[in-house]
PDB file of C-alpha atoms and ligand atoms in Angstrom:
ATOM      1  CA  MET A   1      54.803 -25.006  40.973  1.00 59.00           C
ATOM      2  CA  THR A   2      52.337 -27.847  41.522  1.00 76.00           C
ATOM      3  CA  THR A   3      49.755 -28.571  38.850  1.00 92.00           C
ATOM      4  CA  GLY A   4      46.238 -29.749  39.636  1.00 96.00           C
ATOM      5  CA  ARG A   5      44.882 -33.221  38.966  1.00 97.00           C
ATOM      6  CA  LEU A   6      42.270 -34.143  36.402  1.00 98.00           C
ATOM      7  CA  ILE A   7      39.689 -36.578  37.791  1.00 98.00           C
ATOM      8  CA  THR A   8      36.974 -37.935  35.473  1.00 98.00           C
ATOM      9  CA  PHE A   9      33.719 -39.867  35.917  1.00 98.00           C
ATOM     10  CA  GLU A  10      32.626 -42.245  33.197  1.00 98.00           C
ATOM     11  CA  GLY A  11      29.851 -44.768  32.662  1.00 96.00           C
ATOM     12  CA  ILE A  12      26.562 -45.330  30.885  1.00 94.00           C
ATOM     13  CA  ASP A  13      23.704 -42.811  30.887  1.00 91.00           C
ATOM     14  CA  GLY A  14      21.984 -42.568  34.285  1.00 90.00           C
ATOM     15  CA  SER A  15      24.700 -44.491  36.179  1.00 93.00           C
ATOM     16  CA  GLY A  16      25.121 -41.722  38.763  1.00 95.00           C
ATOM     17  CA  LYS A  17      28.202 -39.909  37.399  1.00 97.00           C
ATOM     18  CA  SER A  18      26.860 -36.383  37.939  1.00 96.00           C
ATOM     19  CA  THR A  19      25.741 -37.250  41.471  1.00 97.00           C
ATOM     20  CA  GLN A  20      29.142 -38.722  42.320  1.00 98.00           C
ATOM     21  CA  ALA A  21      31.100 -35.903  40.655  1.00 98.00           C
ATOM     22  CA  ARG A  22      29.153 -33.399  42.780  1.00 98.00           C
ATOM     23  CA  LEU A  23      29.660 -35.418  45.986  1.00 98.00           C
ATOM     24  CA  LEU A  24      33.417 -35.674  45.333  1.00 98.00           C
ATOM     25  CA  HIS A  25      33.561 -31.919  44.690  1.00 98.00           C
ATOM     26  CA  ASP A  26      31.740 -31.335  48.015  1.00 98.00           C
ATOM     27  CA  HIS A  27      34.161 -33.713  49.767  1.00 98.00           C
ATOM     28  CA  LEU A  28      37.311 -32.061  48.405  1.00 98.00           C
ATOM     29  CA  THR A  29      36.161 -28.483  48.963  1.00 98.00           C
ATOM     30  CA  ALA A  30      35.031 -29.352  52.526  1.00 98.00           C
ATOM     31  CA  LYS A  31      38.633 -30.417  53.133  1.00 96.00           C
ATOM     32  CA  GLY A  32      39.798 -27.003  51.885  1.00 96.00           C
ATOM     33  CA  GLN A  33      41.026 -28.191  48.488  1.00 96.00           C
ATOM     34  CA  ASP A  34      40.700 -25.974  45.457  1.00 97.00           C
ATOM     35  CA  ALA A  35      38.506 -27.941  43.022  1.00 98.00           C
ATOM     36  CA  ILE A  36      36.144 -27.207  40.136  1.00 98.00           C
ATOM     37  CA  LEU A  37      33.297 -29.305  38.801  1.00 98.00           C
ATOM     38  CA  THR A  38      32.805 -29.411  35.047  1.00 98.00           C
ATOM     39  CA  ARG A  39      31.231 -31.645  32.398  1.00 98.00           C
ATOM     40  CA  GLU A  40      31.336 -32.940  28.835  1.00 98.00           C
ATOM     41  CA  PRO A  41      30.082 -32.310  26.325  1.00 97.00           C
ATOM     42  CA  GLY A  42      30.318 -28.713  27.562  1.00 98.00           C
ATOM     43  CA  GLY A  43      32.243 -27.081  30.373  1.00 98.00           C
ATOM     44  CA  ALA A  44      33.007 -23.852  28.463  1.00 98.00           C
ATOM     45  CA  PRO A  45      30.612 -21.447  26.650  1.00 98.00           C
ATOM     46  CA  GLY A  46      31.455 -22.616  23.104  1.00 98.00           C
ATOM     47  CA  ALA A  47      31.506 -26.266  24.136  1.00 98.00           C
ATOM     48  CA  GLU A  48      28.067 -25.851  25.756  1.00 98.00           C
ATOM     49  CA  ASP A  49      26.773 -24.514  22.402  1.00 98.00           C
ATOM     50  CA  ILE A  50      28.136 -27.652  20.694  1.00 98.00           C
ATOM     51  CA  ARG A  51      26.537 -29.784  23.461  1.00 97.00           C
ATOM     52  CA  ARG A  52      23.050 -28.738  22.396  1.00 96.00           C
ATOM     53  CA  LEU A  53      23.743 -29.965  18.856  1.00 95.00           C
ATOM     54  CA  LEU A  54      24.750 -33.360  20.241  1.00 94.00           C
ATOM     55  CA  VAL A  55      22.297 -34.239  23.006  1.00 91.00           C
ATOM     56  CA  GLU A  56      19.046 -32.963  21.516  1.00 89.00           C
ATOM     57  CA  GLY A  57      17.066 -34.190  18.553  1.00 86.00           C
ATOM     58  CA  ASP A  58      16.741 -37.285  16.461  1.00 89.00           C
ATOM     59  CA  PRO A  59      19.074 -40.251  17.163  1.00 84.00           C
ATOM     60  CA  ASP A  60      20.033 -40.270  13.438  1.00 88.00           C
ATOM     61  CA  ARG A  61      20.820 -36.574  13.381  1.00 92.00           C
ATOM     62  CA  TRP A  62      24.594 -37.165  13.024  1.00 93.00           C
ATOM     63  CA  SER A  63      26.681 -40.011  11.691  1.00 91.00           C
ATOM     64  CA  PRO A  64      29.180 -41.523  14.152  1.00 90.00           C
ATOM     65  CA  GLU A  65      32.017 -39.834  12.222  1.00 93.00           C
ATOM     66  CA  THR A  66      30.411 -36.382  12.490  1.00 94.00           C
ATOM     67  CA  GLU A  67      29.768 -37.006  16.166  1.00 94.00           C
ATOM     68  CA  ILE A  68      33.438 -37.756  16.780  1.00 96.00           C
ATOM     69  CA  LEU A  69      34.373 -34.402  15.223  1.00 97.00           C
ATOM     70  CA  LEU A  70      31.771 -32.481  17.255  1.00 97.00           C
ATOM     71  CA  PHE A  71      32.643 -34.148  20.587  1.00 97.00           C
ATOM     72  CA  THR A  72      36.337 -33.598  19.930  1.00 98.00           C
ATOM     73  CA  ALA A  73      35.769 -29.939  19.002  1.00 98.00           C
ATOM     74  CA  ALA A  74      33.806 -29.441  22.231  1.00 98.00           C
ATOM     75  CA  ARG A  75      36.577 -31.192  24.214  1.00 98.00           C
ATOM     76  CA  ARG A  76      39.306 -29.030  22.699  1.00 98.00           C
ATOM     77  CA  ASP A  77      37.396 -25.877  23.692  1.00 98.00           C
ATOM     78  CA  HIS A  78      36.790 -27.270  27.201  1.00 98.00           C
ATOM     79  CA  LEU A  79      40.468 -28.146  27.554  1.00 98.00           C
ATOM     80  CA  GLU A  80      41.713 -24.737  26.341  1.00 98.00           C
ATOM     81  CA  ARG A  81      39.241 -22.547  28.212  1.00 98.00           C
ATOM     82  CA  THR A  82      38.511 -24.427  31.431  1.00 98.00           C
ATOM     83  CA  ILE A  83      40.625 -27.499  32.182  1.00 98.00           C
ATOM     84  CA  GLU A  84      44.171 -26.368  31.367  1.00 98.00           C
ATOM     85  CA  PRO A  85      43.922 -22.923  33.018  1.00 98.00           C
ATOM     86  CA  ALA A  86      42.566 -24.549  36.201  1.00 98.00           C
ATOM     87  CA  LEU A  87      45.254 -27.242  36.278  1.00 98.00           C
ATOM     88  CA  LYS A  88      47.930 -24.566  35.808  1.00 98.00           C
ATOM     89  CA  ARG A  89      46.549 -22.718  38.862  1.00 97.00           C
ATOM     90  CA  GLY A  90      46.911 -25.930  40.865  1.00 97.00           C
ATOM     91  CA  THR A  91      43.147 -26.528  40.976  1.00 98.00           C
ATOM     92  CA  THR A  92      41.751 -30.077  40.902  1.00 98.00           C
ATOM     93  CA  VAL A  93      39.386 -30.508  37.943  1.00 98.00           C
ATOM     94  CA  ILE A  94      36.517 -32.991  38.293  1.00 98.00           C
ATOM     95  CA  SER A  95      34.901 -33.691  34.922  1.00 98.00           C
ATOM     96  CA  ASP A  96      31.623 -35.529  34.408  1.00 98.00           C
ATOM     97  CA  ARG A  97      32.773 -37.457  31.270  1.00 98.00           C
ATOM     98  CA  PHE A  98      35.898 -36.908  29.132  1.00 98.00           C
ATOM     99  CA  ALA A  99      37.703 -38.728  26.304  1.00 98.00           C
ATOM    100  CA  ASP A 100      36.768 -42.250  27.456  1.00 98.00           C
ATOM    101  CA  SER A 101      33.143 -41.461  26.553  1.00 97.00           C
ATOM    102  CA  THR A 102      34.155 -40.856  22.918  1.00 96.00           C
ATOM    103  CA  ARG A 103      36.237 -44.047  22.934  1.00 96.00           C
ATOM    104  CA  VAL A 104      33.235 -46.070  24.088  1.00 95.00           C
ATOM    105  CA  TYR A 105      30.199 -44.297  22.547  1.00 92.00           C
ATOM    106  CA  GLN A 106      31.653 -43.396  19.140  1.00 92.00           C
ATOM    107  CA  GLY A 107      34.701 -45.678  19.059  1.00 90.00           C
ATOM    108  CA  ALA A 108      32.994 -48.952  19.883  1.00 81.00           C
ATOM    109  CA  ALA A 109      29.266 -48.859  20.509  1.00 77.00           C
ATOM    110  CA  ARG A 110      28.245 -46.903  17.382  1.00 76.00           C
ATOM    111  CA  GLY A 111      30.613 -48.461  14.862  1.00 75.00           C
ATOM    112  CA  ASP A 112      34.173 -49.642  14.795  1.00 86.00           C
ATOM    113  CA  LEU A 113      35.766 -46.214  14.671  1.00 94.00           C
ATOM    114  CA  ARG A 114      38.241 -46.500  17.507  1.00 93.00           C
ATOM    115  CA  ASP A 115      41.214 -45.789  15.261  1.00 94.00           C
ATOM    116  CA  LEU A 116      39.755 -42.456  14.113  1.00 95.00           C
ATOM    117  CA  VAL A 117      38.879 -41.567  17.730  1.00 96.00           C
ATOM    118  CA  ASP A 118      42.446 -42.320  18.848  1.00 96.00           C
ATOM    119  CA  ARG A 119      44.109 -40.421  16.003  1.00 97.00           C
ATOM    120  CA  LEU A 120      42.005 -37.307  16.594  1.00 97.00           C
ATOM    121  CA  HIS A 121      42.599 -37.537  20.344  1.00 98.00           C
ATOM    122  CA  ASP A 122      46.365 -37.728  19.832  1.00 98.00           C
ATOM    123  CA  ALA A 123      46.301 -34.816  17.370  1.00 98.00           C
ATOM    124  CA  VAL A 124      44.219 -32.256  19.281  1.00 98.00           C
ATOM    125  CA  ILE A 125      43.628 -33.412  22.894  1.00 98.00           C
ATOM    126  CA  ALA A 126      46.662 -35.493  23.936  1.00 98.00           C
ATOM    127  CA  ARG A 127      45.780 -35.477  27.620  1.00 97.00           C
ATOM    128  CA  GLU A 128      44.644 -38.323  29.889  1.00 98.00           C
ATOM    129  CA  PRO A 129      43.055 -37.955  33.309  1.00 98.00           C
ATOM    130  CA  ASP A 130      45.134 -38.648  36.421  1.00 98.00           C
ATOM    131  CA  LEU A 131      42.257 -40.691  37.825  1.00 98.00           C
ATOM    132  CA  THR A 132      39.038 -42.072  36.291  1.00 98.00           C
ATOM    133  CA  PHE A 133      36.039 -43.525  38.093  1.00 98.00           C
ATOM    134  CA  VAL A 134      33.984 -45.852  35.902  1.00 98.00           C
ATOM    135  CA  ILE A 135      30.586 -46.188  37.572  1.00 97.00           C
ATOM    136  CA  ASP A 136      29.199 -49.608  36.692  1.00 97.00           C
ATOM    137  CA  MET A 137      25.417 -50.084  36.733  1.00 93.00           C
ATOM    138  CA  ASP A 138      22.758 -52.440  35.491  1.00 93.00           C
ATOM    139  CA  PRO A 139      21.899 -50.819  32.090  1.00 92.00           C
ATOM    140  CA  ASP A 140      18.118 -51.272  32.401  1.00 90.00           C
ATOM    141  CA  THR A 141      17.972 -49.575  35.811  1.00 91.00           C
ATOM    142  CA  ALA A 142      20.299 -46.798  34.635  1.00 88.00           C
ATOM    143  CA  LEU A 143      18.231 -46.184  31.498  1.00 86.00           C
ATOM    144  CA  ALA A 144      15.027 -45.929  33.563  1.00 85.00           C
ATOM    145  CA  ARG A 145      16.717 -43.463  35.927  1.00 83.00           C
ATOM    146  CA  GLY A 146      18.070 -41.396  33.035  1.00 80.00           C
ATOM    147  CA  LEU A 147      14.744 -41.169  31.190  1.00 77.00           C
ATOM    148  CA  ALA A 148      12.860 -40.352  34.433  1.00 81.00           C
ATOM    149  CA  ARG A 149      14.807 -37.086  34.624  1.00 79.00           C
ATOM    150  CA  ASN A 150      12.892 -35.736  31.582  1.00 75.00           C
ATOM    151  CA  SER A 151      15.885 -33.577  30.764  1.00 79.00           C
ATOM    152  CA  GLY A 152      15.113 -33.102  27.055  1.00 79.00           C
ATOM    153  CA  GLU A 153      18.680 -34.345  26.428  1.00 78.00           C
ATOM    154  CA  ASP A 154      17.802 -37.950  25.634  1.00 78.00           C
ATOM    155  CA  ARG A 155      19.252 -38.424  22.155  1.00 81.00           C
ATOM    156  CA  PHE A 156      21.567 -41.218  23.343  1.00 78.00           C
ATOM    157  CA  GLU A 157      19.040 -42.747  25.771  1.00 78.00           C
ATOM    158  CA  ASP A 158      16.648 -42.913  22.791  1.00 78.00           C
ATOM    159  CA  MET A 159      19.049 -45.331  21.059  1.00 79.00           C
ATOM    160  CA  GLY A 160      17.571 -48.008  23.342  1.00 82.00           C
ATOM    161  CA  ALA A 161      18.431 -50.624  25.952  1.00 86.00           C
ATOM    162  CA  ALA A 162      20.589 -52.813  23.667  1.00 89.00           C
ATOM    163  CA  PHE A 163      22.813 -49.798  22.991  1.00 89.00           C
ATOM    164  CA  GLN A 164      23.209 -49.211  26.757  1.00 89.00           C
ATOM    165  CA  HIS A 165      24.222 -52.885  27.221  1.00 92.00           C
ATOM    166  CA  LYS A 166      26.856 -52.477  24.505  1.00 93.00           C
ATOM    167  CA  LEU A 167      28.112 -49.313  26.192  1.00 94.00           C
ATOM    168  CA  ARG A 168      28.418 -51.063  29.541  1.00 96.00           C
ATOM    169  CA  ALA A 169      30.580 -53.779  27.962  1.00 95.00           C
ATOM    170  CA  GLY A 170      32.683 -51.033  26.359  1.00 95.00           C
ATOM    171  CA  PHE A 171      33.284 -49.269  29.679  1.00 97.00           C
ATOM    172  CA  LEU A 172      34.156 -52.558  31.426  1.00 97.00           C
ATOM    173  CA  ALA A 173      36.725 -53.352  28.716  1.00 96.00           C
ATOM    174  CA  LEU A 174      38.139 -49.848  28.894  1.00 96.00           C
ATOM    175  CA  ALA A 175      38.580 -50.036  32.687  1.00 97.00           C
ATOM    176  CA  LYS A 176      40.275 -53.406  32.330  1.00 97.00           C
ATOM    177  CA  SER A 177      42.758 -52.157  29.764  1.00 96.00           C
ATOM    178  CA  ASN A 178      43.660 -49.023  31.797  1.00 97.00           C
ATOM    179  CA  PRO A 179      44.069 -50.437  35.326  1.00 97.00           C
ATOM    180  CA  ASP A 180      46.490 -47.729  36.525  1.00 96.00           C
ATOM    181  CA  ARG A 181      44.102 -44.832  36.042  1.00 97.00           C
ATOM    182  CA  CYS A 182      40.629 -46.436  36.007  1.00 98.00           C
ATOM    183  CA  HIS A 183      38.756 -47.570  39.105  1.00 98.00           C
ATOM    184  CA  LEU A 184      35.612 -49.589  38.544  1.00 98.00           C
ATOM    185  CA  ILE A 185      32.953 -48.604  41.089  1.00 98.00           C
ATOM    186  CA  ASP A 186      29.755 -50.564  41.790  1.00 97.00           C
ATOM    187  CA  GLY A 187      26.970 -48.009  41.259  1.00 96.00           C
ATOM    188  CA  ASN A 188      24.128 -50.337  42.278  1.00 94.00           C
ATOM    189  CA  ARG A 189      24.230 -48.986  45.849  1.00 95.00           C
ATOM    190  CA  PRO A 190      22.960 -45.897  47.695  1.00 96.00           C
ATOM    191  CA  PRO A 191      24.766 -42.710  46.564  1.00 97.00           C
ATOM    192  CA  GLU A 192      26.504 -42.246  49.945  1.00 97.00           C
ATOM    193  CA  ALA A 193      28.044 -45.744  49.820  1.00 98.00           C
ATOM    194  CA  VAL A 194      29.345 -45.148  46.294  1.00 98.00           C
ATOM    195  CA  ALA A 195      30.685 -41.727  47.352  1.00 98.00           C
ATOM    196  CA  GLN A 196      32.647 -43.241  50.256  1.00 98.00           C
ATOM    197  CA  ASP A 197      34.586 -45.526  47.906  1.00 98.00           C
ATOM    198  CA  VAL A 198      35.225 -42.667  45.487  1.00 98.00           C
ATOM    199  CA  ALA A 199      36.455 -40.313  48.242  1.00 98.00           C
ATOM    200  CA  ALA A 200      38.827 -42.929  49.676  1.00 98.00           C
ATOM    201  CA  ILE A 201      40.467 -43.485  46.270  1.00 98.00           C
ATOM    202  CA  ALA A 202      40.664 -39.743  45.488  1.00 97.00           C
ATOM    203  CA  ASP A 203      42.160 -39.000  48.927  1.00 96.00           C
ATOM    204  CA  ALA A 204      44.859 -41.601  48.299  1.00 94.00           C
ATOM    205  CA  LEU A 205      45.805 -39.755  45.087  1.00 88.00           C
TER     206      LEU A 205
HETATM  207  P1  ADP B   1      24.435 -39.656  35.199  1.00 90.63           P
HETATM  208  O1  ADP B   1      25.172 -38.370  35.392  1.00 90.63           O
HETATM  209  O2  ADP B   1      25.358 -40.839  35.149  1.00 90.63           O
HETATM  210  O3  ADP B   1      23.495 -39.651  34.054  1.00 90.63           O
HETATM  211  P2  ADP B   1      22.903 -38.918  37.589  1.00 90.63           P
HETATM  212  O4  ADP B   1      23.881 -38.682  38.685  1.00 90.63           O
HETATM  213  O5  ADP B   1      22.338 -37.720  36.905  1.00 90.63           O
HETATM  214  O6  ADP B   1      23.561 -39.925  36.491  1.00 90.63           O
HETATM  215  O7  ADP B   1      21.768 -39.867  38.157  1.00 90.63           O
HETATM  216  C1  ADP B   1      20.633 -40.247  37.366  1.00 90.63           C
HETATM  217  C2  ADP B   1      19.404 -40.311  38.270  1.00 90.63           C
HETATM  218  O8  ADP B   1      19.558 -41.350  39.252  1.00 90.63           O
HETATM  219  C3  ADP B   1      19.179 -39.019  39.077  1.00 90.63           C
HETATM  220  O9  ADP B   1      17.799 -38.807  39.188  1.00 90.63           O
HETATM  221  C4  ADP B   1      19.813 -39.303  40.434  1.00 90.63           C
HETATM  222  O10 ADP B   1      19.199 -38.594  41.464  1.00 90.63           O
HETATM  223  C5  ADP B   1      19.583 -40.825  40.576  1.00 90.63           C
HETATM  224  N1  ADP B   1      20.712 -41.498  41.279  1.00 90.63           N
HETATM  225  C6  ADP B   1      22.022 -41.183  41.212  1.00 90.63           C
HETATM  226  N2  ADP B   1      22.767 -42.037  41.942  1.00 90.63           N
HETATM  227  C7  ADP B   1      21.898 -42.942  42.483  1.00 90.63           C
HETATM  228  C8  ADP B   1      22.044 -44.102  43.325  1.00 90.63           C
HETATM  229  N3  ADP B   1      23.250 -44.504  43.756  1.00 90.63           N
HETATM  230  N4  ADP B   1      20.940 -44.792  43.648  1.00 90.63           N
HETATM  231  C9  ADP B   1      19.726 -44.392  43.193  1.00 90.63           C
HETATM  232  N5  ADP B   1      19.498 -43.317  42.406  1.00 90.63           N
HETATM  233  C10 ADP B   1      20.560 -42.589  42.040  1.00 90.63           C
HETATM  234  P1  TYD B   2      25.664 -36.579  29.760  1.00 90.63           P
HETATM  235  O1  TYD B   2      25.050 -35.254  29.951  1.00 90.63           O
HETATM  236  O2  TYD B   2      26.796 -36.939  30.656  1.00 90.63           O
HETATM  237  O3  TYD B   2      24.534 -37.701  29.803  1.00 90.63           O
HETATM  238  P2  TYD B   2      23.983 -38.608  30.990  1.00 90.63           P
HETATM  239  O4  TYD B   2      23.732 -37.720  32.180  1.00 90.63           O
HETATM  240  O5  TYD B   2      22.736 -39.204  30.396  1.00 90.63           O
HETATM  241  O6  TYD B   2      25.000 -39.668  31.289  1.00 90.63           O
HETATM  242  O7  TYD B   2      26.220 -36.723  28.256  1.00 90.63           O
HETATM  243  C1  TYD B   2      25.378 -36.511  27.166  1.00 90.63           C
HETATM  244  C2  TYD B   2      25.407 -37.657  26.202  1.00 90.63           C
HETATM  245  O8  TYD B   2      26.532 -37.554  25.326  1.00 90.63           O
HETATM  246  C3  TYD B   2      25.480 -39.027  26.829  1.00 90.63           C
HETATM  247  O9  TYD B   2      24.402 -39.787  26.321  1.00 90.63           O
HETATM  248  C4  TYD B   2      26.782 -39.597  26.347  1.00 90.63           C
HETATM  249  C5  TYD B   2      27.107 -38.833  25.122  1.00 90.63           C
HETATM  250  N1  TYD B   2      28.556 -38.656  24.862  1.00 90.63           N
HETATM  251  C6  TYD B   2      29.127 -39.295  23.756  1.00 90.63           C
HETATM  252  O10 TYD B   2      28.443 -40.031  23.021  1.00 90.63           O
HETATM  253  N2  TYD B   2      30.448 -39.095  23.479  1.00 90.63           N
HETATM  254  C7  TYD B   2      31.238 -38.275  24.245  1.00 90.63           C
HETATM  255  O11 TYD B   2      32.437 -38.091  23.963  1.00 90.63           O
HETATM  256  C8  TYD B   2      30.630 -37.627  25.390  1.00 90.63           C
HETATM  257  C9  TYD B   2      31.459 -36.707  26.249  1.00 90.63           C
HETATM  258  C10 TYD B   2      29.288 -37.848  25.651  1.00 90.63           C
END
């Protein structure tokens, strides 16, 4: 029996991950592939409930440690209820964010907690994507795009431009240290041009 592949999109807020995840899903399904599009935090009913606790409200609402626990709880639910059943059916899973976001947001940018992030990941998630696209963008442009959406989910955007610059450096370092699975994609281009690069890499997999 063949199992499906897990493909993730990572990057700073407003870098175009959701747009690219959707375009890749369109591309794969147009070719007749069985694929689902999902997201983190969220992607399952319980995980979506936890999402609201994380993305709304005051930036100081949670400590970085509490955030790690909440994001990991949401991820475990997403993995159990959505990702693993789909992979077992042979379906490709495209996730808008996954564990790399916790490594960068909570593990590096909000305090030096990478060891805790890694230990929790090993204990209750223990799964890496088959392929990760890290969409790289100028943080100031991405922040403006993200805030312009008026989504009401701006808790992390509200941490400011310096935080987004720190996140970008974190994602660049992460891509560099995982060259087999991570592909760095220049997001400072029209969506269709970005999508062409993404589709070519996914098709090769
Ligand atoms: P993310 O999921 O990384 O936060 P989105 O895909 O939601 O990013 O994009 C954020 C905003 O920028 C949206 O309004 C989207 O339409 C727009 N956008 C996405 N990709 C591009 C692009 N390549 N060029 C210009 N605008 C874009
Ligand atoms: P998302 O909806 O992808 O935000 P955006 O569209 O702005 O990129 O994710 C919500 C926020 O949660 C985002 O600011 C990043 C943050 N986040 C973490 O801090 N850690 C995590 O593990 C995940 C999955 C997301």
